[in-house]
Coordinates of C-alpha atoms in Angstrom, one line a residue:
Chain A
X1 CA -24.6 18.2 19.0
X2 CA -25.7 15.1 17.9
X3 CA -22.8 14.2 15.9
X4 CA -20.6 15.6 18.7
X5 CA -21.9 13.4 21.0
X6 CA -21.3 10.7 18.4
X7 CA -17.7 11.9 18.1
X8 CA -17.3 11.3 22.1
X9 CA -18.6 7.7 21.9
X10 CA -16.7 7.3 19.2
X11 CA -13.3 8.4 21.2
X12 CA -14.3 6.9 24.1
X13 CA -14.7 3.3 22.0
X14 CA -11.2 4.2 20.5
X15 CA -9.8 4.7 23.7
X16 CA -11.3 1.3 25.4
X17 CA -10.0 -0.4 22.6
X18 CA -6.7 0.9 22.4
X19 CA -6.0 -0.2 26.1
X20 CA -7.5 -3.9 25.3
X21 CA -4.8 -4.0 22.4
X22 CA -2.1 -2.9 24.6
X23 CA -3.1 -5.1 27.3
X24 CA -3.1 -8.0 25.0
X25 CA 0.3 -7.0 23.6
X26 CA 1.6 -6.9 27.2
X27 CA 0.5 -10.2 28.1
X28 CA 2.5 -11.3 24.8
X29 CA 5.6 -9.4 26.4
X30 CA 5.8 -7.5 23.0
X31 CA 8.4 -4.5 23.3
X32 CA 6.6 -0.8 23.4
X33 CA 6.7 0.1 20.1
X34 CA 4.6 -3.6 19.5
X35 CA 2.5 -2.4 22.3
X36 CA 1.7 0.9 20.5
X37 CA 0.6 -0.8 17.4
X38 CA -1.3 -3.9 18.7
X39 CA -3.2 -0.4 20.3
X40 CA -3.9 0.6 17.2
X41 CA -5.5 -3.1 15.6
X42 CA -8.6 -2.9 17.7
X43 CA -8.9 0.7 18.0
X44 CA -9.1 1.4 14.2
X45 CA -9.8 -2.2 12.7
X46 CA -13.6 -2.2 12.9
X47 CA -14.4 1.2 11.9
X48 CA -11.8 1.3 9.1
X49 CA -13.4 -1.6 7.6
X50 CA -17.0 -0.3 8.2
X51 CA -15.9 2.7 6.6
X52 CA -14.2 1.1 3.6
X53 CA -17.1 -1.2 3.0
X54 CA -19.5 2.0 2.6
X55 CA -17.0 3.7 0.8
X56 CA -16.5 6.6 3.3
X57 CA -13.1 7.3 2.2
X58 CA -10.4 8.1 3.7
X59 CA -11.2 6.4 6.6
X60 CA -11.9 8.8 9.8
X61 CA -8.7 8.1 11.6
X62 CA -6.6 9.5 8.8
X63 CA -8.5 13.0 8.6
X64 CA -7.6 14.2 12.2
X65 CA -4.6 13.7 14.8
X66 CA -7.2 13.3 17.7
X67 CA -7.7 9.3 17.1
X68 CA -3.7 8.9 16.5
X69 CA -2.9 10.9 20.0
X70 CA -5.7 9.1 21.7
X71 CA -4.2 5.7 20.8
X72 CA -0.7 6.5 21.4
X73 CA -1.7 7.6 24.9
X74 CA -3.8 5.0 25.9
X75 CA -0.8 2.4 24.9
X76 CA 1.5 4.8 27.0
X77 CA -0.7 4.9 30.1
X78 CA -0.9 0.9 29.9
X79 CA 2.5 0.5 30.1
X80 CA 3.4 3.3 32.5
X81 CA 0.6 1.6 35.1
X82 CA 1.3 -1.8 34.2
X83 CA 3.6 -2.1 37.2
X84 CA 0.5 -1.5 39.5
X85 CA -1.9 -4.3 38.0
X86 CA -1.4 -7.8 38.7
X87 CA -3.0 -9.5 36.0
X88 CA -3.4 -7.6 32.4
X89 CA -6.2 -10.3 31.5
X90 CA -9.2 -8.6 33.4
X91 CA -8.6 -5.3 32.0
X92 CA -8.3 -6.6 28.6
X93 CA -11.9 -8.0 29.3
X94 CA -13.3 -4.9 30.9
X95 CA -12.1 -2.3 28.1
X96 CA -12.8 -4.8 25.5
X97 CA -16.4 -4.8 26.4
X98 CA -16.6 -1.6 26.9
X99 CA -15.1 -0.9 23.2
X100 CA -17.7 -3.5 21.9
X101 CA -20.4 -1.6 23.4
X102 CA -19.2 1.9 21.7
X103 CA -18.4 0.7 18.5
X104 CA -21.7 -1.1 18.0
X105 CA -23.5 2.0 18.8
X106 CA -21.2 4.0 16.7
X107 CA -21.6 1.4 13.6
X108 CA -25.4 1.6 13.9
X109 CA -25.8 5.4 14.1
X110 CA -23.1 5.4 11.0
X111 CA -25.8 3.2 9.1
X112 CA -28.6 5.3 9.9
X113 CA -26.6 8.5 8.7
X114 CA -26.3 6.8 5.3
X115 CA -29.7 5.9 5.2
X116 CA -29.5 2.1 5.1
X117 CA -32.5 -0.3 6.8
X118 CA -32.2 -1.5 10.3
X119 CA -30.8 -5.2 9.0
X120 CA -28.0 -3.7 7.3
X121 CA -27.2 -1.3 10.3
X122 CA -27.2 -3.8 12.5
X123 CA -24.8 -5.8 10.5
X124 CA -22.3 -2.6 10.6
X125 CA -22.9 -2.3 14.2
X126 CA -21.6 -6.0 14.7
X127 CA -18.7 -5.5 12.3
X128 CA -17.6 -2.1 13.7
X129 CA -17.8 -3.8 17.2
X130 CA -15.9 -7.0 16.5
X131 CA -13.8 -6.6 13.6
X132 CA -11.2 -4.8 15.6
X133 CA -10.8 -7.3 18.4
X134 CA -11.0 -10.3 16.2
X135 CA -7.9 -8.4 14.4
X136 CA -5.8 -8.2 17.4
X137 CA -6.8 -11.6 18.4
X138 CA -5.8 -13.1 14.9
X139 CA -2.6 -11.0 14.7
X140 CA -1.6 -12.3 18.4
X141 CA -2.4 -15.7 17.2
X142 CA -5.1 -15.8 20.2
X143 CA -8.4 -17.6 19.9
X144 CA -10.9 -14.5 18.9
X145 CA -13.2 -13.8 22.2
X146 CA -15.8 -13.7 19.2
X147 CA -15.4 -17.6 19.4
X148 CA -15.0 -18.2 23.2
X149 CA -18.3 -20.2 24.8
X150 CA -19.2 -16.7 26.4
X151 CA -21.8 -14.7 24.2
X152 CA -20.0 -12.0 22.8
X153 CA -21.1 -10.9 19.2
X154 CA -24.4 -12.0 20.7
X155 CA -24.4 -9.2 23.1
X156 CA -23.8 -6.7 20.0
X157 CA -27.0 -8.0 18.1
X158 CA -29.0 -7.9 21.5
X159 CA -28.0 -4.2 21.6
X160 CA -28.8 -3.5 18.0
X161 CA -32.2 -5.1 18.0
X162 CA -32.8 -3.5 21.5
X163 CA -31.7 -0.1 19.8
X164 CA -34.7 -0.5 17.0
X165 CA -37.1 -1.7 19.6
X166 CA -36.4 1.5 21.9
X167 CA -36.2 3.9 19.2
X168 CA -39.7 2.6 17.7
X169 CA -41.1 3.1 21.3
X170 CA -40.5 6.9 21.1
X171 CA -37.0 6.8 23.1
X172 CA -35.1 10.2 22.9
X173 CA -31.4 9.7 20.9
X174 CA -28.8 10.4 23.2
X175 CA -30.7 8.4 26.0
X176 CA -31.2 5.7 23.4
X177 CA -27.4 5.7 22.5
X178 CA -26.3 5.4 26.4
X179 CA -29.0 2.0 27.0
X180 CA -27.7 0.3 24.2
X181 CA -24.1 0.6 25.2
X182 CA -24.9 0.0 28.9
X183 CA -26.9 -3.1 27.6
X184 CA -24.2 -4.5 25.5
X185 CA -21.4 -3.9 28.2
X186 CA -23.4 -5.6 31.1
X187 CA -24.7 -8.2 28.6
X188 CA -21.0 -9.1 27.9
X189 CA -19.6 -8.7 31.7
X190 CA -22.2 -10.9 32.8
X191 CA -21.6 -13.5 30.4
X192 CA -17.9 -13.3 30.9
X193 CA -18.5 -13.4 34.8
X194 CA -21.1 -16.0 35.1
X195 CA -19.8 -17.9 31.8
X196 CA -23.1 -17.3 30.1
X197 CA -23.2 -19.3 26.7
X198 CA -26.1 -20.2 24.4
X199 CA -27.0 -23.5 23.5
X200 CA -26.2 -24.9 20.4
X201 CA -29.8 -25.5 19.1
X202 CA -28.9 -27.9 16.5
X203 CA -27.9 -31.2 17.3
X204 CA -23.7 -32.2 16.8
X205 CA -23.4 -35.7 15.7
X206 CA -21.4 -37.5 18.3
X207 CA -18.2 -38.8 16.6
X208 CA -16.7 -35.2 16.2
Chain B
X1 CA 11.6 12.2 -12.1
X2 CA 10.7 12.1 -8.4
X3 CA 7.9 10.2 -9.4
X4 CA 9.9 7.6 -11.3
X5 CA 12.5 7.0 -8.6
X6 CA 9.5 6.5 -6.3
X7 CA 8.3 3.8 -9.0
X8 CA 11.6 2.3 -9.2
X9 CA 11.7 1.4 -5.2
X10 CA 7.9 0.1 -5.3
X11 CA 8.8 -2.3 -8.0
X12 CA 12.2 -3.0 -6.3
X13 CA 10.1 -3.7 -2.7
X14 CA 7.6 -5.5 -4.8
X15 CA 10.3 -7.7 -5.7
X16 CA 11.6 -8.2 -2.8
X17 CA 8.7 -8.9 -0.9
X18 CA 7.3 -11.4 -3.5
X19 CA 10.4 -13.3 -3.0
X20 CA 9.9 -13.2 0.8
X21 CA 6.5 -14.6 0.3
X22 CA 7.8 -17.4 -2.4
X23 CA 10.4 -18.5 0.0
X24 CA 7.9 -18.8 2.9
X25 CA 5.5 -20.8 0.6
X26 CA 8.2 -23.2 -0.3
X27 CA 9.2 -23.6 3.1
X28 CA 5.9 -24.7 3.9
X29 CA 6.3 -27.2 0.7
X30 CA 3.4 -25.5 -1.3
X31 CA 2.6 -26.3 -4.8
X32 CA 3.8 -24.1 -7.9
X33 CA 0.6 -21.8 -8.0
X34 CA 0.6 -21.7 -4.3
X35 CA 4.0 -20.3 -4.5
X36 CA 2.9 -17.7 -6.9
X37 CA -0.6 -16.9 -4.5
X38 CA 2.0 -16.6 -1.6
X39 CA 4.0 -14.1 -3.4
X40 CA 1.4 -11.9 -4.0
X41 CA 0.1 -11.5 -0.4
X42 CA 3.5 -9.4 0.8
X43 CA 3.9 -7.7 -2.4
X44 CA 0.7 -6.2 -2.8
X45 CA -0.6 -6.2 1.3
X46 CA 0.7 -3.4 2.5
X47 CA 0.3 -1.2 -0.2
X48 CA -3.4 -2.5 -1.2
X49 CA -4.3 -1.3 2.6
X50 CA -2.9 1.7 2.4
X51 CA -4.6 2.7 -0.7
X52 CA -8.0 1.4 0.5
X53 CA -7.5 3.5 3.7
X54 CA -6.3 6.5 1.8
X55 CA -9.4 6.1 -0.9
X56 CA -6.9 6.0 -3.7
X57 CA -8.7 3.4 -5.7
X58 CA -8.6 1.3 -7.9
X59 CA -5.1 -0.1 -5.8
X60 CA -2.1 0.6 -8.2
X61 CA -1.3 -2.8 -9.0
X62 CA -4.6 -3.3 -10.6
X63 CA -3.9 -0.4 -13.1
X64 CA -0.8 -1.8 -14.3
X65 CA 0.8 -5.0 -15.7
X66 CA 4.0 -4.6 -14.6
X67 CA 3.4 -5.1 -10.9
X68 CA 1.6 -8.6 -11.7
X69 CA 4.5 -9.5 -13.9
X70 CA 7.3 -8.6 -11.6
X71 CA 5.5 -10.6 -9.0
X72 CA 5.3 -14.0 -11.0
X73 CA 8.7 -13.3 -12.3
X74 CA 10.0 -13.6 -8.6
X75 CA 8.1 -16.6 -7.8
X76 CA 9.2 -18.4 -10.9
X77 CA 12.8 -17.5 -10.1
X78 CA 12.9 -18.4 -6.5
X79 CA 11.3 -21.8 -7.6
X80 CA 14.1 -22.1 -10.4
X81 CA 17.2 -21.3 -8.0
X82 CA 15.5 -23.4 -5.2
X83 CA 17.8 -26.3 -6.0
X84 CA 21.0 -24.4 -5.4
X85 CA 19.9 -23.3 -2.2
X86 CA 20.5 -24.7 1.2
X87 CA 17.8 -22.7 3.1
X88 CA 15.2 -21.0 2.5
X89 CA 14.8 -19.3 5.8
X90 CA 17.8 -16.7 5.6
X91 CA 16.7 -15.4 2.4
X92 CA 13.5 -14.9 3.1
X93 CA 14.9 -12.7 6.2
X94 CA 16.9 -10.5 3.5
X95 CA 14.3 -10.1 1.2
X96 CA 11.7 -9.2 4.0
X97 CA 14.3 -6.7 5.8
X98 CA 14.4 -5.1 2.0
X99 CA 10.8 -4.9 0.9
X100 CA 10.3 -3.4 4.7
X101 CA 12.5 -0.6 4.1
X102 CA 11.7 0.3 0.6
X103 CA 7.8 0.1 1.3
X104 CA 8.0 2.0 4.2
X105 CA 9.6 4.8 2.2
X106 CA 6.6 4.5 -0.7
X107 CA 4.2 5.0 2.4
X108 CA 5.6 8.2 4.0
X109 CA 6.2 9.6 0.5
X110 CA 2.3 8.4 -0.3
X111 CA 1.3 10.4 2.7
X112 CA 3.1 13.6 1.9
X113 CA 1.7 13.3 -1.4
X114 CA -1.6 13.5 -0.1
X115 CA -0.6 16.4 2.5
X116 CA -0.7 14.2 5.5
X117 CA 0.9 15.6 8.5
X118 CA 4.3 13.5 9.8
X119 CA 2.6 11.5 12.3
X120 CA 0.5 9.9 9.8
X121 CA 2.8 9.9 7.1
X122 CA 4.8 7.5 9.8
X123 CA 1.5 5.7 10.0
X124 CA 0.8 4.9 6.4
X125 CA 4.7 4.1 6.3
X126 CA 4.7 1.2 8.9
X127 CA 1.2 0.6 7.7
X128 CA 2.7 -0.2 4.1
X129 CA 6.1 -1.9 5.3
X130 CA 4.5 -4.3 7.8
X131 CA 1.2 -5.2 6.9
X132 CA 2.2 -7.3 3.7
X133 CA 4.5 -9.5 6.0
X134 CA 2.3 -9.9 8.9
X135 CA -0.7 -11.4 6.2
X136 CA 2.0 -13.6 4.4
X137 CA 2.8 -15.0 8.2
X138 CA -1.1 -15.2 9.2
X139 CA -2.1 -16.9 6.2
X140 CA 0.8 -19.7 6.5
X141 CA -0.5 -19.8 10.0
X142 CA 3.4 -18.9 11.0
X143 CA 4.4 -16.4 14.1
X144 CA 4.4 -13.0 12.2
X145 CA 7.9 -11.9 12.3
X146 CA 6.3 -8.3 13.9
X147 CA 6.3 -10.4 16.7
X148 CA 9.3 -12.1 17.2
X149 CA 11.6 -10.7 20.0
X150 CA 14.1 -9.1 17.3
X151 CA 13.2 -5.3 16.6
X152 CA 10.7 -5.1 13.5
X153 CA 8.4 -2.5 13.2
X154 CA 10.4 -0.7 15.7
X155 CA 13.1 -0.2 12.3
X156 CA 10.3 0.9 10.3
X157 CA 9.4 3.4 13.1
X158 CA 13.1 4.5 13.8
X159 CA 13.4 5.1 9.6
X160 CA 10.1 7.4 9.3
X161 CA 11.6 9.8 12.4
X162 CA 15.3 9.4 10.8
X163 CA 13.0 10.7 7.4
X164 CA 11.5 13.6 8.9
X165 CA 14.9 14.6 11.1
X166 CA 17.1 14.4 7.8
X167 CA 14.7 16.4 5.7
X168 CA 14.2 19.0 8.3
X169 CA 18.3 19.3 8.0
X170 CA 17.6 19.8 4.6
X171 CA 18.8 16.4 2.9
X172 CA 18.2 16.3 -0.9
X173 CA 15.0 14.0 -1.4
X174 CA 16.6 10.8 -3.6
X175 CA 19.7 10.8 -1.0
X176 CA 17.0 11.0 1.7
X177 CA 15.1 8.2 0.4
X178 CA 17.9 5.8 -0.2
X179 CA 19.7 6.7 3.5
X180 CA 16.4 5.8 4.9
X181 CA 15.8 2.4 3.2
X182 CA 19.4 1.8 4.0
X183 CA 18.8 2.5 7.8
X184 CA 15.8 0.4 8.2
X185 CA 17.3 -2.2 6.1
X186 CA 20.5 -2.3 8.3
X187 CA 18.6 -2.0 11.3
X188 CA 16.5 -5.0 10.8
X189 CA 19.3 -6.8 9.6
X190 CA 21.6 -6.2 12.7
X191 CA 18.4 -7.1 14.9
X192 CA 18.1 -10.3 13.4
X193 CA 22.1 -11.0 13.3
X194 CA 22.6 -10.0 16.8
X195 CA 19.3 -10.6 18.4
X196 CA 18.6 -7.1 19.4
X197 CA 15.2 -6.5 21.3
X198 CA 14.0 -3.4 22.8
X199 CA 13.4 -3.8 26.5
X200 CA 10.0 -4.1 27.6
X201 CA 10.0 -1.1 30.0
X202 CA 7.0 -2.0 31.7
X203 CA 7.2 -4.6 34.7
X204 CA 5.5 -7.6 33.6
X205 CA 3.5 -9.4 36.6
X206 CA 5.5 -12.6 37.6
X207 CA 2.6 -15.0 37.8
X208 CA 2.3 -15.3 33.8
Chain C
X1 CA -30.4 -10.3 -19.2
X2 CA -26.5 -11.1 -19.5
X3 CA -26.5 -9.3 -16.0
X4 CA -29.2 -11.1 -14.7
X5 CA -27.4 -14.6 -15.2
X6 CA -24.4 -13.3 -13.4
X7 CA -26.6 -12.3 -10.4
X8 CA -28.2 -15.6 -10.3
X9 CA -24.7 -17.0 -10.4
X10 CA -23.5 -14.2 -7.8
X11 CA -26.4 -15.4 -5.2
X12 CA -25.6 -19.2 -5.8
X13 CA -22.3 -18.8 -4.8
X14 CA -23.1 -16.7 -1.6
X15 CA -25.7 -19.3 -0.9
X16 CA -22.8 -22.1 -1.0
X17 CA -20.4 -20.6 0.6
X18 CA -22.9 -19.1 3.7
X19 CA -23.5 -22.8 4.0
X20 CA -19.9 -23.6 3.7
X21 CA -19.0 -21.1 6.3
X22 CA -22.2 -22.4 8.7
X23 CA -20.8 -26.0 8.7
X24 CA -17.3 -25.2 9.7
X25 CA -18.8 -23.0 12.5
X26 CA -20.6 -25.9 13.2
X27 CA -18.1 -27.9 13.6
X28 CA -16.3 -25.8 15.9
X29 CA -19.8 -26.0 18.2
X30 CA -20.2 -22.0 17.9
X31 CA -23.4 -20.4 19.2
X32 CA -26.1 -19.7 16.6
X33 CA -25.3 -16.4 16.3
X34 CA -21.7 -17.5 15.9
X35 CA -22.9 -19.7 13.0
X36 CA -24.8 -17.0 11.3
X37 CA -21.6 -14.4 11.4
X38 CA -19.5 -17.2 10.3
X39 CA -21.9 -17.5 7.3
X40 CA -21.1 -14.4 6.7
X41 CA -17.4 -14.2 6.5
X42 CA -16.9 -16.5 3.3
X43 CA -20.2 -15.2 1.4
X44 CA -19.1 -11.6 1.3
X45 CA -15.2 -11.9 2.3
X46 CA -13.9 -12.4 -1.4
X47 CA -16.5 -9.8 -3.3
X48 CA -15.8 -7.4 -0.9
X49 CA -12.3 -7.4 -0.9
X50 CA -12.3 -7.2 -4.9
X51 CA -15.0 -4.5 -4.8
X52 CA -12.9 -2.7 -2.4
X53 CA -9.7 -3.3 -4.7
X54 CA -11.7 -2.1 -8.0
X55 CA -13.1 1.1 -5.8
X56 CA -16.7 0.0 -6.6
X57 CA -18.0 1.2 -3.4
X58 CA -20.3 0.6 -1.1
X59 CA -19.6 -3.2 -1.7
X60 CA -22.7 -4.9 -3.3
X61 CA -24.2 -6.7 -0.4
X62 CA -24.6 -3.3 1.2
X63 CA -27.0 -2.1 -1.5
X64 CA -29.6 -5.0 -1.1
X65 CA -31.2 -6.8 1.4
X66 CA -31.5 -10.1 -0.6
X67 CA -27.7 -11.1 -0.1
X68 CA -28.0 -10.7 3.6
X69 CA -31.2 -12.3 3.4
X70 CA -29.7 -15.6 1.5
X71 CA -26.7 -16.1 4.1
X72 CA -29.1 -16.0 7.3
X73 CA -31.5 -18.3 5.3
X74 CA -28.3 -20.6 4.1
X75 CA -27.2 -20.3 8.2
X76 CA -30.8 -21.2 9.6
X77 CA -31.2 -24.0 7.0
X78 CA -27.5 -25.8 7.9
X79 CA -28.5 -25.6 11.8
X80 CA -32.2 -27.2 11.4
X81 CA -31.0 -29.9 8.8
X82 CA -28.1 -30.7 11.2
X83 CA -29.6 -33.5 13.1
X84 CA -29.9 -35.6 10.0
X85 CA -26.5 -35.2 9.3
X86 CA -23.6 -37.3 10.3
X87 CA -20.4 -35.4 9.7
X88 CA -20.5 -31.9 8.4
X89 CA -16.9 -31.7 6.8
X90 CA -18.0 -33.4 3.7
X91 CA -21.1 -30.8 3.1
X92 CA -18.3 -28.0 3.8
X93 CA -16.0 -29.1 1.2
X94 CA -19.0 -30.0 -1.7
X95 CA -20.2 -26.1 -1.2
X96 CA -16.9 -24.9 -0.8
X97 CA -16.0 -26.2 -4.1
X98 CA -19.2 -25.0 -5.7
X99 CA -18.6 -21.6 -4.1
X100 CA -15.0 -21.5 -5.5
X101 CA -16.7 -22.3 -9.2
X102 CA -19.5 -19.7 -8.9
X103 CA -17.3 -16.6 -7.4
X104 CA -14.1 -17.4 -9.7
X105 CA -16.8 -16.6 -12.7
X106 CA -18.0 -13.7 -11.0
X107 CA -14.7 -12.2 -10.1
X108 CA -13.8 -12.6 -14.2
X109 CA -17.0 -11.1 -15.3
X110 CA -16.7 -8.3 -13.1
X111 CA -13.2 -7.4 -14.2
X112 CA -13.8 -7.7 -17.7
X113 CA -17.0 -5.2 -17.0
X114 CA -14.3 -3.1 -15.8
X115 CA -12.3 -3.6 -19.1
X116 CA -9.4 -5.1 -17.3
X117 CA -7.0 -7.3 -19.3
X118 CA -7.2 -11.5 -19.0
X119 CA -4.5 -11.6 -16.6
X120 CA -6.1 -9.2 -13.7
X121 CA -9.5 -10.7 -14.6
X122 CA -7.8 -14.1 -13.8
X123 CA -6.4 -12.7 -10.4
X124 CA -9.8 -10.9 -9.6
X125 CA -11.4 -14.4 -10.2
X126 CA -9.0 -16.1 -7.9
X127 CA -9.4 -13.4 -5.3
X128 CA -13.3 -13.3 -5.5
X129 CA -12.9 -17.3 -5.3
X130 CA -10.2 -17.9 -3.0
X131 CA -10.4 -15.2 -0.1
X132 CA -13.8 -15.8 1.5
X133 CA -12.4 -19.1 2.2
X134 CA -9.5 -18.3 3.5
X135 CA -11.0 -15.5 5.9
X136 CA -13.4 -18.3 7.5
X137 CA -10.6 -20.8 8.1
X138 CA -8.0 -17.9 9.2
X139 CA -11.1 -16.3 12.0
X140 CA -11.5 -20.3 13.0
X141 CA -7.9 -21.0 13.3
X142 CA -8.5 -23.8 11.0
X143 CA -5.6 -24.1 8.1
X144 CA -7.2 -22.8 5.2
X145 CA -8.2 -25.2 2.4
X146 CA -5.6 -23.0 0.2
X147 CA -2.9 -24.4 1.8
X148 CA -3.7 -28.3 1.9
X149 CA -2.1 -30.7 -0.6
X150 CA -5.1 -31.1 -2.6
X151 CA -5.2 -28.8 -5.7
X152 CA -7.3 -25.5 -4.7
X153 CA -6.4 -22.5 -6.2
X154 CA -5.1 -24.1 -8.8
X155 CA -8.5 -25.6 -9.6
X156 CA -9.7 -21.5 -9.8
X157 CA -6.9 -20.7 -12.2
X158 CA -7.4 -23.7 -14.5
X159 CA -11.0 -22.4 -14.7
X160 CA -9.8 -18.7 -15.6
X161 CA -7.4 -19.8 -18.3
X162 CA -10.3 -22.5 -19.3
X163 CA -12.5 -19.3 -19.7
X164 CA -10.3 -17.4 -21.8
X165 CA -9.5 -20.3 -24.3
X166 CA -12.9 -21.2 -24.9
X167 CA -13.5 -17.8 -25.5
X168 CA -11.4 -17.0 -28.2
X169 CA -12.6 -20.2 -29.4
X170 CA -16.4 -18.5 -30.0
X171 CA -18.1 -20.4 -26.6
X172 CA -21.2 -18.4 -26.2
X173 CA -21.0 -16.2 -22.9
X174 CA -23.9 -18.0 -20.8
X175 CA -22.5 -21.5 -21.8
X176 CA -19.1 -20.3 -21.2
X177 CA -20.1 -19.5 -17.6
X178 CA -21.5 -22.9 -16.9
X179 CA -18.7 -24.9 -18.5
X180 CA -15.9 -23.0 -16.3
X181 CA -18.2 -23.2 -13.0
X182 CA -18.2 -26.9 -13.7
X183 CA -14.6 -27.2 -14.6
X184 CA -13.6 -25.7 -11.6
X185 CA -15.7 -27.8 -9.1
X186 CA -15.3 -31.0 -10.5
X187 CA -11.4 -30.3 -10.5
X188 CA -11.7 -29.2 -6.8
X189 CA -14.2 -32.1 -5.9
X190 CA -11.8 -35.0 -7.9
X191 CA -8.7 -33.7 -6.2
X192 CA -10.4 -33.7 -2.7
X193 CA -11.6 -37.8 -3.8
X194 CA -8.5 -39.2 -5.1
X195 CA -6.0 -36.5 -3.4
X196 CA -4.5 -35.1 -6.7
X197 CA -1.8 -32.4 -6.1
X198 CA 0.6 -30.6 -7.9
X199 CA 4.1 -31.8 -7.5
X200 CA 6.4 -29.0 -6.2
X201 CA 8.8 -28.6 -9.4
X202 CA 11.8 -27.2 -7.4
X203 CA 13.7 -29.4 -5.6
X204 CA 13.3 -29.0 -1.7
X205 CA 16.5 -28.7 0.3
X206 CA 16.5 -32.1 2.4
X207 CA 17.5 -30.3 5.6
X208 CA 13.7 -29.3 6.3

């Protein structure tokens, strides 16, 4: 049951990130096969790197047909509904933020399942949440969202710290997962909306 | 015997992609060691990622000296014959297309050997065929061929679909391999020659 | 003891490369969390890829808390001392060169421990030494040092060739390690200082 809930989160994250990849590819006017391939990059990038580093091989998406089906479905849905949309960019940001929250949570839970300490669990969460999007953006020659001014990885880290804080306060697991996913999603969306950014607390030399 | 034929395809793909990497590095005027290192990127990139995701470790090129020898030989050959060539770009495209066909086939066969269903075998073929070239281009700060207008990944997917179509029609394996490699190679080369591209069937908003 | 010495080299390389990542992130004015994440990229990139390709999983930095601690400490130290520095770029180059030497050595020793022949050991050394820096630069949209005119990967290869030459001359292991690390470091620093570059011995067509 607990595992089932995690699987649902994982598939929801896959769907969200696949949509973000498809919209990013459509912004760059790639052809339909290109859109499908770019839907794969964020949807499986972060989880694959996490599974590879842990040594949990073959990676999850190879051992079932559902993940691939969800990604292709998301890519086709994005293309079919494209004519109703005025711009792809805002949707890309919404689904990217949703994927960030969902995948960060999956990464943390995977770390806990493997018995890693909190610091490493949070690192795995950040990696799972952020790497797919970086891969999507690097491959498309875009500046990764990770390096825009608005807080991004910080949202993922805040969610991870929140998870272990709420957990030690005794919150029930399923609720805990939902709270942290929403925390990451809203922090990120508010950051985009109101251009939140962290100050660089180090003083940068003027001559740069 | 079947395995031997696959090994030959693999080495031919390694040689082709190593040449494509060397020519791309020479276009950017890298020094000889840089040319050798850039010959490695496409030659081992796709296969390494495939083997890592499957969990077939250590990756193939570490367990024999032949692959490394072939790559270094290709890089040196490219540099020695450079003075006779007027431009590196067309050769890069020919060897890239050949590598695409050969490596797609190797990826599909590896998937079949591991008992994966056709959808995942084609995904592994596309990954093996395309990732090395993307790595070469991203590392050199070029726009990956994958995202040029002319069909690229689509050629790899067409070859994969053709493979399973011809297989179910009862074609003999070695012939099947050769037909699919040539199919991918010619689709890609014709696409480059006549600027074939797939239409983006989704309507793109005008304001972009 | 021998292993202990190697562990110290590994941590010193981690610290050096983490500093190089932090300085590169500060040059791009990333926020503090961004600086910490960019400190991870070069510090664990090369070693992770090496361990993954060898199949030595989970990768080393997941099985201890020291590595993560060293990286976060380096990132915070870089930010705290930033106000005293006039420019980040020269420091980035020093710590990058130090990391290159230290990690190349670790990669070669890991190859020897796994019983690989010298050619593959040198490849693993170059990969461990160079990949993290390439990852740092690609992710930040910089042209990788690897492709600047000044010799870079060549320094790593020279150190690797020197290692096996001195070894066959009977040099004692710990001394051998130190000599090769310093060899790589000084070759790289002198190359930066005096703009050393290898000639492209192939004749490049004029029309490019």
